[in-house]
XYZ file of C-alpha atoms in Angstrom:
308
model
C -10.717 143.199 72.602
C -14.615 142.952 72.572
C -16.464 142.902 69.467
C -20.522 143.083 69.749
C -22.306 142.611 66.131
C -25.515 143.737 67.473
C -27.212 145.846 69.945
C -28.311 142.968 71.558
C -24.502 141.419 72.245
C -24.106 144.367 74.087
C -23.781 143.884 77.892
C -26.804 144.957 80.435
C -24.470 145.676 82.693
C -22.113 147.848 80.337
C -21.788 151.479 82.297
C -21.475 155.305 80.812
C -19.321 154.859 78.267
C -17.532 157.483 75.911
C -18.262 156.383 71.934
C -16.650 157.447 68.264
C -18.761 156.671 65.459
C -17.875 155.906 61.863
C -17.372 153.559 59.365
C -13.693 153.397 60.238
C -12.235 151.583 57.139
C -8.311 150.775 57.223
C -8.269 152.989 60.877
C -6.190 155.575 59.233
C -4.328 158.791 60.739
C -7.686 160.415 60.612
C -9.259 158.248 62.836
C -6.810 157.615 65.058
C -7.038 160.712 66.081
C -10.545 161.009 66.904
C -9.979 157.619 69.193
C -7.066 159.650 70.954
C -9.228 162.278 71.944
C -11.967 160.350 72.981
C -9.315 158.122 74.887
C -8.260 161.032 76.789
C -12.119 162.098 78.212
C -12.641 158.125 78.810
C -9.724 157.964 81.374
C -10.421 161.515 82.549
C -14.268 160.304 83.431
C -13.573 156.493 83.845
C -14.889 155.116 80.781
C -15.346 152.495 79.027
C -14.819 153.681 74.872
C -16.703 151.988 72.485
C -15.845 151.929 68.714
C -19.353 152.147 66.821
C -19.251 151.087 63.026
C -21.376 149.234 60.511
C -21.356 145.847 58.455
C -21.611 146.346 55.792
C -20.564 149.560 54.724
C -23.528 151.675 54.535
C -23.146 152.035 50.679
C -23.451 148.164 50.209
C -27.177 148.597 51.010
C -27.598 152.317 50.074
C -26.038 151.992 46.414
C -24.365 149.046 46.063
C -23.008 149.728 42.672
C -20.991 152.587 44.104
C -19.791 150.846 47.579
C -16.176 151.232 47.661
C -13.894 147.435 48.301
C -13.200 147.448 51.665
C -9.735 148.441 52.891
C -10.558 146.460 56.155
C -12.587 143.495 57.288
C -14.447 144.272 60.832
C -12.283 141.587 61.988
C -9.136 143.434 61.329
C -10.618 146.997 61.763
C -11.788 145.711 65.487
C -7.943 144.985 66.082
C -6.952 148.478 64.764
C -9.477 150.263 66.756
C -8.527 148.423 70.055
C -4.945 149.182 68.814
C -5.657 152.861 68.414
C -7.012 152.808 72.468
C -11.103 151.292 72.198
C -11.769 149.458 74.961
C -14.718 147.506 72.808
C -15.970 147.613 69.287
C -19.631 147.325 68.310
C -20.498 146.670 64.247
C -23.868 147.705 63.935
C -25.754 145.137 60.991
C -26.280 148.058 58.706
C -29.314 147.323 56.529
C -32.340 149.402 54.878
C -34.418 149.122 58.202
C -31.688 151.132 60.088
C -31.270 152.901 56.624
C -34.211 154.243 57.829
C -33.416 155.562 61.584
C -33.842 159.500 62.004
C -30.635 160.830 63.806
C -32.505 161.167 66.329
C -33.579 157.350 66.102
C -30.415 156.619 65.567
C -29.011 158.492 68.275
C -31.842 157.406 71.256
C -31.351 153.524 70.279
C -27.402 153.190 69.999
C -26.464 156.230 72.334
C -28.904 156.589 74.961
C -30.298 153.116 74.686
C -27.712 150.900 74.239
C -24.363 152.266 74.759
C -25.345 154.614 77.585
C -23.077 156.970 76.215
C -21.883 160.216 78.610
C -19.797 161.577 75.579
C -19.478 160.838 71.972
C -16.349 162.421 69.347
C -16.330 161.872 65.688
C -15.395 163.583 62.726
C -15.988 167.121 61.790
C -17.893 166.091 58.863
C -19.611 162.787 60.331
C -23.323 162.663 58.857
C -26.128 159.815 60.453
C -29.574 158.825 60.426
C -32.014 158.610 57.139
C -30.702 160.711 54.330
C -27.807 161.775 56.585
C -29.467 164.477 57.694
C -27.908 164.313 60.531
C -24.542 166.076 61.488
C -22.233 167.084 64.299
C -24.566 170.125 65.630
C -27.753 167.640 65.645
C -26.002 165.323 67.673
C -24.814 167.812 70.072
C -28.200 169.491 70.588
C -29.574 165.560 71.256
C -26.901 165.180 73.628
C -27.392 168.309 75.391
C -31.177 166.888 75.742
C -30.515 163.501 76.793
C -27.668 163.994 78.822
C -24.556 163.309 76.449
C -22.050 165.688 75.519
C -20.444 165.299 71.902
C -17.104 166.328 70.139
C -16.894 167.217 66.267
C -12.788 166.889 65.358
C -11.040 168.475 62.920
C -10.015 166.719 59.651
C -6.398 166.130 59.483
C -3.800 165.571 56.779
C -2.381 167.530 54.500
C -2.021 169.012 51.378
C -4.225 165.702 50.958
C -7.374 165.182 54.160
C -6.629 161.607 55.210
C -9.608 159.772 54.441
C -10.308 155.859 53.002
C -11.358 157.549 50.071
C -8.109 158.825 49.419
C -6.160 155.233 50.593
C -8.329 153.743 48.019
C -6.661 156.267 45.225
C -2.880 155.604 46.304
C -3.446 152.053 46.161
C -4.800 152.077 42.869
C -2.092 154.216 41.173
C 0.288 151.373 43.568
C 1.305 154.041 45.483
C 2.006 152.130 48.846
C 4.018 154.754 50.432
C 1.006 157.442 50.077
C -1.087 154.697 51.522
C 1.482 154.173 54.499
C 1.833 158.133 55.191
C -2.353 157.939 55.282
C -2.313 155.215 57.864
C 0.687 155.306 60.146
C 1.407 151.980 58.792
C 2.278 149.743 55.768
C -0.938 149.149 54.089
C -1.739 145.214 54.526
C -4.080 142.207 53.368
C -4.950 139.371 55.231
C -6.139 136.002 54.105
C -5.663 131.820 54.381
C -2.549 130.661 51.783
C -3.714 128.623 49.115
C -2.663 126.282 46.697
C -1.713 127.805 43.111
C -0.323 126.811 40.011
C 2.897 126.287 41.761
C 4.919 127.535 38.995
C 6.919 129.878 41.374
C 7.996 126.675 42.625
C 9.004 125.033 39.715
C 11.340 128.325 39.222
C 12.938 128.518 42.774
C 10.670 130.718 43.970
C 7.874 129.525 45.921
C 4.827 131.903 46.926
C 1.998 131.805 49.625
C -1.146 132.714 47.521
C -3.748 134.307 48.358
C -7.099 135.589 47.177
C -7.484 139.621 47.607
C -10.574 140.002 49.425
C -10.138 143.377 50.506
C -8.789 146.275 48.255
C -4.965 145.299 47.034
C -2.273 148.111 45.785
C -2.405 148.442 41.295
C -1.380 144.992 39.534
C 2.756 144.887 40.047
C 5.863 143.790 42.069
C 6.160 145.129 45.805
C 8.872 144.991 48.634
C 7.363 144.109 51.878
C 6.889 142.109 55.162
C 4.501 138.511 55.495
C 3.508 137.527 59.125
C 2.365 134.423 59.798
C -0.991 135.071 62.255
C -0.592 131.774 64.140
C 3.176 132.500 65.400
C 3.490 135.660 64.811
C 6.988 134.975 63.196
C 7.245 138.207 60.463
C 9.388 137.496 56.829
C 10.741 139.696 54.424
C 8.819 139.357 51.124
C 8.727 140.027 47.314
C 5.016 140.605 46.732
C 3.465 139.810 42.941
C -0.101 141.623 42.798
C -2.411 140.823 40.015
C -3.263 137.606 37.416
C 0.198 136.200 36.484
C -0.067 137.911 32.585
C 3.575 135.810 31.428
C 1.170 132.648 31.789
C -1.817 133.493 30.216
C -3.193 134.831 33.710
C -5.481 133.403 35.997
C -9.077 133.587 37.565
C -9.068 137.203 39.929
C -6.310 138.657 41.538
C -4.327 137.455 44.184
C -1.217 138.296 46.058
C 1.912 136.136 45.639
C 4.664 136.799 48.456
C 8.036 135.083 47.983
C 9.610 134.833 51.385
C 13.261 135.975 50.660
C 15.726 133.083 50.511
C 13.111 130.525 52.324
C 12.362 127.585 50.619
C 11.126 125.653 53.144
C 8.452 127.367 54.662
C 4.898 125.672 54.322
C 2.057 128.098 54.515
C -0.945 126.534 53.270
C -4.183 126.845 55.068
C -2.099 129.341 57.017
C -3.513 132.804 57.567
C -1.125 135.407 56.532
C -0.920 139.059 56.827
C 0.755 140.621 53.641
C 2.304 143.847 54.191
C 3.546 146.703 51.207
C 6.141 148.341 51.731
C 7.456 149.817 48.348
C 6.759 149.481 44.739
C 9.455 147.996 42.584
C 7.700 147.695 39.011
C 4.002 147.309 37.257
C 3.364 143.775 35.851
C 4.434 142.698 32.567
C 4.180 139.689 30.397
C 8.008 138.561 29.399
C 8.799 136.851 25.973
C 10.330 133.827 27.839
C 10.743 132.426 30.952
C 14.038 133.026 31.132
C 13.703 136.633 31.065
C 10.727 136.166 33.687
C 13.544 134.396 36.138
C 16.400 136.992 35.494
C 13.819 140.144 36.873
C 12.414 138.095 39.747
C 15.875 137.646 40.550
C 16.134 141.940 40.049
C 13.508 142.286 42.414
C 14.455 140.053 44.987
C 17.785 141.639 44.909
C 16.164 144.664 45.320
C 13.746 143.791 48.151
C 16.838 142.562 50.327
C 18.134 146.258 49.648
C 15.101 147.983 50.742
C 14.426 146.003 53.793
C 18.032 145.670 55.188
């Protein structure tokens, strides 16, 4: 999988290529779609498809105070989109310069320019260039002027349109299974294990920490799967999300996976991928430790239930 940050990574030599276009956040249902149909007209024409989208999300720069957390770094949304069939993934440096771009700036510098692009599919509603004035009719008549054709595709889903809008909203009510539906797959974090308090330890059940980065399902206790990203080697987990409230909590959230009857495992400085499965319960603070013990104990029990 190629990932270009810039214009300028971008091959000379690259030839026509088909492109989809979006910010492409968690790669969800939605979008997979669009990359299937622009898969097809790729190996119809013999070409190459490039994934466009931005880093940051436009909204970072745009109005930061509304810019939704990211479901998706570009590192893993690069590995969804070459998942969902992209031959090559470019993350355009969004900032207030290219803020600025017309659609039809936009379109003659990434399109024409740089990706020499012989068709492009996106979303029914995809908007571009300053203002988003620009829509799927603009960049068809551009196309039809510079040689391009374009594809606007239906939003899918249902009662619900899949979006990462709507991702966002399942995982905040801890609703993994909505998320999962949305996606086509468990909803997942990634990040490096660190060292914590190590008080899971001290009660037989040791966790791999780590820091949520990206957006994380509502504070509780989850079912699910870790996967170790050096060997590949997938566990089942019991997954604590939030700031440990029995124990007076702690600095930001973080996820706390308890590899199911594994003791010896040693994770840290290890970069993990921590996937959701089901909810089992939201957080609470118990009177004693005791009674903290006999419900992780519940919940383990029940995560060995749920994934066989």
């Amino acid at each position: 999988m190629k990932l270009w940050r810039s214009l300028a990574e971008v091959p000379a030599d690259l030839g026509p290529t088909a492109v989809v276009i979006g910010n492409f956040d968690g790669v969800h249902l939605g979008h997979q779609h669009v990359l299937a149909r622009a898969r097809e007209l790729a190996d119809e024409r013999r070409l190459t498809l490039v994934a466009v989208t931005f880093d940051p999300h436009p909204m970072a720069v745009l109005r930061p105070e509304h810019a939704p957390v990211m479901l998706t770094s570009v590192e893993q949304r690069a590995e969804l989109l070459a998942a969902a069939g992209a031959d090559a993934v470019l993350a355009l440096p969004f900032d207030k310069d290219m803020a600025g771009w017309s659609p039809d700036e936009f379109a003659q510098r990434v399109l024409v320019e740089g990706l020499h692009t012989a068709v492009c599919v996106v979303g029914a509603n995809f908007r571009y260039g300053c203002k988003a004035a620009g829509d799927v009719a603009c960049l068809r008549a551009y196309g039809a002027e510079h040689g391009f054709g374009a594809e606007g595709i239906a939003l899918d889903g249902g009662p619900q349109v899949w979006s990462s809008t709507y991702i966002r909203t399942c995982l905040a009510s801890g609703d993994v299974a909505g998320a999962a539906e949305a996606l086509g797959r468990p909803y997942a974090v990634r990040g490096v294990v660190v060292k914590g308090d190590q008080r899971g330890r001290e009660l037989g059940f040791p966790t791999a920490n780590v820091p949520a980065t990206t957006a994380a399902p509502a504070d509780g206790v989850y079912a699910g799967w870790l996967t170790r990203r050096d060997t590949g080697d997938t566990y089942p987990a019991a997954i604590s999300v939030g700031t440990n409230p029995t124990f007076d909590g702690v600095v930001g959230r973080r996820v706390e996976s308890y590899v199911i009857d594994r003791t010896d495992l040693e994770l840290y400085g290890v970069e993990v991928e921590v996937a959701f499965v089901e909810r089992l319960r939201g957080m609470v603070a118990f009177d004693s430790v005791d009674a903290l013990v006999t419900q992780m104990n519940a919940d383990v029990d029940r995560t060995r239930e749920l994934l066989g």
